[in-house]
Amino acid sequence: MSGVKCIVRKSLILLLVFSLAVSPMGCGREEYELNQRYDAVSTTEEFGITLENNFQPLTFFAQELIVGGNENILAEGVTERLSEASALFNLDTNSLLHAKNIHERLYPASTTKILTAYVALKYGDLSATTTVSEEALDLEPGSTLCGVSAGDVISLEELLYGLMMCSGNDAANVIGEMISGTTEEFAGLMNREAYALGATNSHFVNPHGLHDEDHYTTAYDLYLIFQEALKNETFRTIINTKSHTASFTDSQGESVEKEWQSTNRYMSGEQEIPEGVNVIGGKTGTTNDARYCLVLYSENVAETPFISIVLKADSRDDLYYLMTELLKKTCN
């Protein structure tokens, strides 16, 4: 009994320290209590945990997560040469069916926006509105946009559709300013939330994913972030939407409507979905350095859920060819 007491005591202390360290403190920002002290000799009885009162084991961090090592697991018949990293996760059995370089740091491009949406949904109010600033639209030429203009007044919910469907980098910046005041502050919040999910091999410097050498992630970290985002019903609804009519007002108070289409070829119908697979949705990403990326959530006929990831594919056609091969494995 004393052995059980000791283990539980240490676990509780670690959990308490972690939860206090990352506890949100208003306005979407976090503060750290550097001078906090915890009693290292407290016993489990002080927390009301004993074998006599039907003690239940603590739920540890990775208990419900799929843990992948450094060794590649290559599914039979899946082409491995078309991308730098790829993975297939069975969320029902918590098993890794295919893994290539899942811990290699790579540029995520717009798959970054999965984390942006997760943070926005966690800290924001869907019905709240914000005014688009000139600074939010200061993006490199050729950047993918959803088409908002300075002075537009738009809700967070509409911005999330623009973010996830047409991959608007302008929407990403507006969301960052709306939640945290600046995109720099928002990137800090993104990193704290990523680390809290276990995505410690990643670093983000912006909410949109345009190239920066210090902005990177891994296929495994994207799995950690995506599987948590999928727990939000609004997130699942948005990624499952093929087209959306956005409504907001311009700087003159006039009503504006824009038609947004999904950049996901499976959702748009441009790419054939394997028989027996239901693609729920996901997020694409493309830059010159990241090449072609896709994070996808799907189910087979038995409604078994899967996450499939391809990073740094050679071309868009190769991206969807490889992803389709992974999707076919979900029906085996």
Coordinates of C-alpha atoms in Angstrom, one line a residue:
M1 CA 0.0 0.0 0.0
S2 CA 2.8 2.4 0.8
G3 CA 4.2 1.8 -2.7
V4 CA 0.9 2.8 -4.3
K5 CA 0.7 5.8 -2.1
C6 CA 4.2 7.0 -3.1
I7 CA 3.6 6.6 -6.8
V8 CA 0.3 8.4 -6.7
R9 CA 1.7 11.2 -4.6
K10 CA 4.4 11.9 -7.1
S11 CA 2.0 11.8 -10.0
L12 CA -0.4 14.2 -8.3
I13 CA 2.4 16.7 -7.6
L14 CA 3.4 16.6 -11.3
L15 CA -0.1 17.0 -12.5
L16 CA -0.8 19.9 -10.2
V17 CA 2.4 21.7 -11.2
F18 CA 1.6 21.1 -14.9
S19 CA -2.0 22.2 -14.7
L20 CA -1.1 25.4 -12.8
A21 CA 1.8 26.2 -15.2
V22 CA -0.4 26.2 -18.3
S23 CA -3.7 27.5 -16.8
P24 CA -5.2 30.3 -19.0
M25 CA -5.4 33.7 -17.4
G26 CA -7.9 35.8 -19.3
C27 CA -7.8 37.5 -22.8
G28 CA -6.4 34.4 -24.4
R29 CA -3.0 34.8 -22.6
E30 CA -1.3 32.8 -20.0
E31 CA 0.8 33.8 -17.0
Y32 CA 3.2 31.7 -15.0
E33 CA 3.5 31.7 -11.3
L34 CA 7.3 31.4 -11.0
N35 CA 7.4 31.5 -7.2
Q36 CA 4.8 28.8 -6.5
R37 CA 5.9 26.1 -4.0
Y38 CA 4.3 22.7 -3.6
D39 CA 4.6 20.4 -0.6
A40 CA 6.7 17.5 -1.8
V41 CA 5.9 15.4 1.3
S42 CA 2.1 15.5 1.1
T43 CA 0.4 12.1 1.2
T44 CA -2.4 10.8 -0.9
E45 CA -4.7 10.8 2.1
E46 CA -4.6 14.6 2.1
F47 CA -6.3 14.4 -1.3
G48 CA -8.8 11.8 -0.2
I49 CA -7.2 9.1 -2.2
T50 CA -6.8 5.7 -0.4
L51 CA -7.4 2.1 -1.2
E52 CA -10.3 2.1 1.3
N53 CA -12.3 4.8 -0.6
N54 CA -12.2 3.0 -4.0
F55 CA -9.1 4.6 -5.3
Q56 CA -9.1 4.9 -9.1
P57 CA -5.9 5.1 -11.1
L58 CA -5.0 8.5 -12.4
T59 CA -5.5 9.2 -16.1
F60 CA -2.0 9.8 -17.5
F61 CA -1.3 12.2 -20.4
A62 CA -0.7 9.7 -23.2
Q63 CA -3.2 7.0 -22.0
E64 CA -5.6 7.7 -24.9
L65 CA -3.0 8.7 -27.5
I66 CA -1.2 6.7 -30.2
V67 CA 2.5 6.6 -29.4
G68 CA 4.8 6.3 -32.4
G69 CA 8.5 5.6 -32.2
N70 CA 11.3 6.6 -34.5
E71 CA 11.3 3.4 -36.5
N72 CA 9.3 3.5 -39.8
I73 CA 6.2 1.3 -40.1
L74 CA 5.5 1.0 -43.8
A75 CA 2.1 -0.4 -44.8
E76 CA 2.2 -3.0 -47.5
G77 CA 1.4 -1.6 -50.9
V78 CA 1.7 2.1 -49.9
T79 CA 4.2 4.1 -52.0
E80 CA 6.7 5.7 -49.7
R81 CA 8.9 7.7 -52.1
L82 CA 6.3 10.4 -53.0
S83 CA 6.6 12.4 -49.8
E84 CA 9.1 13.1 -47.0
A85 CA 6.7 12.0 -44.2
S86 CA 3.4 10.1 -44.0
A87 CA 1.2 8.4 -41.4
L88 CA -2.0 6.6 -40.8
F89 CA -3.6 6.5 -37.3
N90 CA -6.5 4.2 -36.3
L91 CA -8.3 6.3 -33.6
D92 CA -10.5 3.4 -32.5
T93 CA -7.7 0.9 -31.8
N94 CA -5.1 3.5 -30.9
S95 CA -2.8 2.0 -33.4
L96 CA -0.3 3.3 -36.0
L97 CA -0.8 1.5 -39.3
H98 CA 1.8 3.4 -41.4
A99 CA 4.6 5.7 -40.3
K100 CA 7.4 7.3 -42.3
N101 CA 9.6 10.0 -40.7
I102 CA 6.8 11.0 -38.3
H103 CA 9.1 12.8 -36.0
E104 CA 11.1 14.7 -38.7
R105 CA 10.7 18.5 -38.4
L106 CA 9.2 19.8 -41.6
Y107 CA 7.5 23.0 -42.7
P108 CA 3.7 22.7 -42.3
A109 CA 2.5 25.4 -44.6
S110 CA -1.3 25.9 -44.1
T111 CA -1.7 22.8 -42.0
T112 CA -0.7 25.3 -39.4
K113 CA -4.3 26.6 -39.5
I114 CA -5.5 23.4 -37.7
L115 CA -3.8 24.8 -34.5
T116 CA -5.0 28.3 -35.3
A117 CA -8.6 27.1 -35.4
Y118 CA -8.1 25.0 -32.3
V119 CA -6.8 28.0 -30.3
A120 CA -9.5 30.3 -31.7
L121 CA -12.3 27.9 -30.7
K122 CA -10.8 27.4 -27.3
Y123 CA -10.4 31.1 -26.4
G124 CA -12.8 32.9 -28.7
D125 CA -16.6 33.5 -29.0
L126 CA -18.0 32.4 -32.3
S127 CA -20.5 35.2 -32.4
A128 CA -18.1 37.9 -31.5
T129 CA -17.1 40.3 -34.3
T130 CA -13.9 42.2 -35.1
T131 CA -12.8 44.9 -37.5
V132 CA -10.2 43.9 -40.1
S133 CA -7.1 45.9 -39.7
E134 CA -4.6 47.1 -42.4
E135 CA -1.9 45.2 -40.6
A136 CA -3.7 41.9 -40.9
L137 CA -3.7 42.2 -44.6
D138 CA 0.1 42.9 -44.9
L139 CA 1.0 39.6 -46.5
E140 CA 3.4 38.6 -49.2
P141 CA 2.3 38.8 -52.8
G142 CA 0.4 35.8 -54.1
S143 CA -0.7 34.8 -50.6
T144 CA -3.9 32.7 -50.5
L145 CA -6.7 35.0 -49.3
C146 CA -10.4 34.6 -48.4
G147 CA -10.9 38.2 -49.5
V148 CA -11.7 40.4 -46.5
S149 CA -10.8 44.1 -46.7
A150 CA -9.7 46.6 -44.1
G151 CA -12.6 48.0 -42.2
D152 CA -14.8 44.9 -42.7
V153 CA -16.7 43.8 -39.6
I154 CA -16.8 40.0 -39.4
S155 CA -17.5 37.3 -36.9
L156 CA -15.1 34.7 -35.6
E157 CA -17.2 31.9 -37.0
E158 CA -17.1 33.4 -40.5
L159 CA -13.3 33.9 -40.2
L160 CA -12.9 30.2 -39.3
Y161 CA -14.7 29.2 -42.4
G162 CA -12.4 31.5 -44.4
L163 CA -9.4 30.0 -42.6
M164 CA -10.2 26.3 -43.0
M165 CA -12.0 26.2 -46.3
C166 CA -10.2 28.5 -48.6
S167 CA -7.1 28.7 -46.5
G168 CA -7.2 32.5 -46.1
N169 CA -4.0 33.8 -44.7
D170 CA -5.8 37.1 -44.2
A171 CA -8.4 35.3 -42.0
A172 CA -5.6 33.7 -40.0
N173 CA -4.1 37.1 -39.2
V174 CA -7.4 38.7 -38.3
I175 CA -8.1 35.7 -35.9
G176 CA -4.7 36.2 -34.3
E177 CA -5.3 39.9 -33.7
M178 CA -8.9 39.2 -32.5
I179 CA -7.8 36.6 -29.9
S180 CA -4.5 37.9 -28.7
G181 CA -4.1 41.5 -29.9
T182 CA -1.2 40.8 -32.2
T183 CA -0.3 37.8 -34.4
E184 CA 3.0 37.6 -32.5
E185 CA 1.1 37.2 -29.2
F186 CA -1.2 34.7 -30.8
A187 CA 1.8 32.6 -32.0
G188 CA 3.0 32.5 -28.5
L189 CA -0.3 31.2 -27.4
M190 CA -0.2 28.6 -30.2
N191 CA 3.1 27.3 -29.0
R192 CA 1.9 27.0 -25.4
E193 CA -1.2 25.1 -26.5
A194 CA 0.8 22.9 -28.8
Y195 CA 3.2 22.0 -26.0
A196 CA 0.3 21.3 -23.7
L197 CA -1.0 18.7 -26.2
G198 CA 2.4 17.1 -26.3
A199 CA 3.5 18.6 -29.6
T200 CA 6.9 19.6 -28.2
N201 CA 8.8 19.0 -31.5
S202 CA 7.1 22.0 -33.1
H203 CA 7.4 25.7 -33.2
F204 CA 5.1 28.3 -34.7
V205 CA 5.8 32.0 -35.5
N206 CA 2.6 32.9 -37.3
P207 CA -1.1 31.7 -37.5
H208 CA -1.1 31.1 -41.3
G209 CA 2.0 28.9 -42.1
L210 CA 3.7 31.1 -44.6
H211 CA 7.4 30.1 -44.7
D212 CA 9.7 30.9 -41.9
E213 CA 12.8 28.8 -41.0
D214 CA 11.7 28.8 -37.3
H215 CA 8.2 27.6 -38.1
Y216 CA 8.0 23.8 -38.2
T217 CA 6.2 20.7 -37.0
T218 CA 6.1 17.0 -37.5
A219 CA 3.6 14.5 -38.8
Y220 CA 3.2 13.1 -35.2
D221 CA 2.7 16.6 -33.7
L222 CA 0.1 17.4 -36.3
Y223 CA -1.7 14.2 -35.3
L224 CA -1.7 15.3 -31.6
I225 CA -3.1 18.7 -32.6
F226 CA -5.6 17.5 -35.1
Q227 CA -7.1 14.7 -32.9
E228 CA -7.7 17.3 -30.1
A229 CA -9.3 19.8 -32.5
L230 CA -11.6 17.1 -33.8
K231 CA -13.2 16.9 -30.4
N232 CA -14.8 20.3 -31.1
E233 CA -18.1 20.0 -33.0
T234 CA -17.8 23.3 -34.8
F235 CA -14.4 22.3 -36.1
R236 CA -15.7 19.1 -37.5
T237 CA -18.6 20.9 -39.1
I238 CA -16.3 23.5 -40.8
I239 CA -13.9 20.9 -42.2
N240 CA -16.8 18.9 -43.5
T241 CA -18.2 21.8 -45.5
K242 CA -17.7 21.9 -49.3
S243 CA -18.9 25.4 -49.9
H244 CA -20.0 28.3 -47.7
T245 CA -21.7 31.7 -48.1
A246 CA -20.0 34.1 -45.8
S247 CA -21.9 37.2 -44.6
F248 CA -20.4 40.3 -43.0
T249 CA -20.4 44.1 -43.4
D250 CA -17.8 46.4 -45.1
S251 CA -16.3 49.6 -43.8
Q252 CA -19.4 51.5 -44.9
G253 CA -21.8 49.2 -43.1
E254 CA -23.0 47.6 -46.3
S255 CA -23.7 43.9 -46.4
V256 CA -21.2 41.6 -48.1
E257 CA -21.5 38.0 -49.2
K258 CA -18.7 35.8 -50.4
E259 CA -18.7 32.2 -51.7
W260 CA -15.9 30.1 -50.3
Q261 CA -15.0 26.7 -51.6
S262 CA -12.9 24.0 -49.9
T263 CA -9.3 23.6 -51.1
N264 CA -9.5 19.9 -50.3
R265 CA -9.9 17.9 -53.5
Y266 CA -11.8 15.1 -51.8
M267 CA -14.3 17.7 -50.6
S268 CA -14.6 19.5 -53.9
G269 CA -15.1 16.3 -55.8
E270 CA -11.9 16.8 -57.9
Q271 CA -10.3 13.6 -56.3
E272 CA -12.1 10.3 -56.3
I273 CA -12.6 8.8 -52.8
P274 CA -11.9 5.1 -52.4
E275 CA -15.0 2.9 -52.1
G276 CA -16.0 2.4 -48.5
V277 CA -14.3 5.5 -47.2
N278 CA -16.1 8.6 -45.9
V279 CA -13.8 11.7 -45.9
I280 CA -15.0 14.0 -43.1
G281 CA -12.5 16.7 -43.9
G282 CA -9.0 18.1 -43.1
K283 CA -6.5 20.8 -44.1
T284 CA -4.3 21.3 -47.1
G285 CA -1.0 23.2 -47.1
T286 CA 1.3 24.3 -49.9
T287 CA 4.4 26.5 -50.1
N288 CA 7.6 26.2 -52.1
D289 CA 9.5 25.0 -49.0
A290 CA 6.8 22.8 -47.5
R291 CA 5.7 21.4 -50.9
Y292 CA 2.3 19.7 -50.7
C293 CA 0.7 18.7 -47.4
L294 CA -2.6 17.3 -46.3
V295 CA -4.0 16.2 -42.9
L296 CA -7.2 14.2 -43.2
Y297 CA -10.0 12.8 -41.0
S298 CA -12.0 9.9 -42.4
E299 CA -14.1 6.9 -41.5
N300 CA -14.6 3.5 -43.1
V301 CA -17.9 1.6 -43.5
A302 CA -17.8 0.5 -39.9
E303 CA -17.4 4.1 -38.8
T304 CA -13.9 3.5 -37.5
P305 CA -12.1 6.9 -37.4
F306 CA -8.7 7.5 -39.0
I307 CA -6.3 10.4 -39.3
S308 CA -4.0 10.3 -42.3
I309 CA -1.1 12.7 -42.9
V310 CA 1.2 13.4 -45.9
L311 CA 3.9 16.1 -45.6
K312 CA 6.2 17.4 -48.3
A313 CA 4.8 15.5 -51.3
D314 CA 6.6 16.1 -54.6
S315 CA 3.5 17.4 -56.3
R316 CA -0.3 17.9 -55.7
D317 CA -1.0 14.8 -57.8
D318 CA 1.5 12.8 -55.8
L319 CA 0.0 14.1 -52.6
Y320 CA -3.5 12.8 -53.5
Y321 CA -2.2 9.6 -55.0
L322 CA -0.4 8.7 -51.7
M323 CA -3.3 9.9 -49.5
T324 CA -5.6 7.7 -51.5
E325 CA -3.4 4.7 -51.0
L326 CA -3.5 5.4 -47.2
L327 CA -7.3 5.7 -47.3
K328 CA -7.6 2.4 -49.0
K329 CA -5.8 0.8 -46.1
T330 CA -8.6 1.9 -43.7
C331 CA -10.9 -0.6 -45.4
N332 CA -8.7 -3.6 -44.9

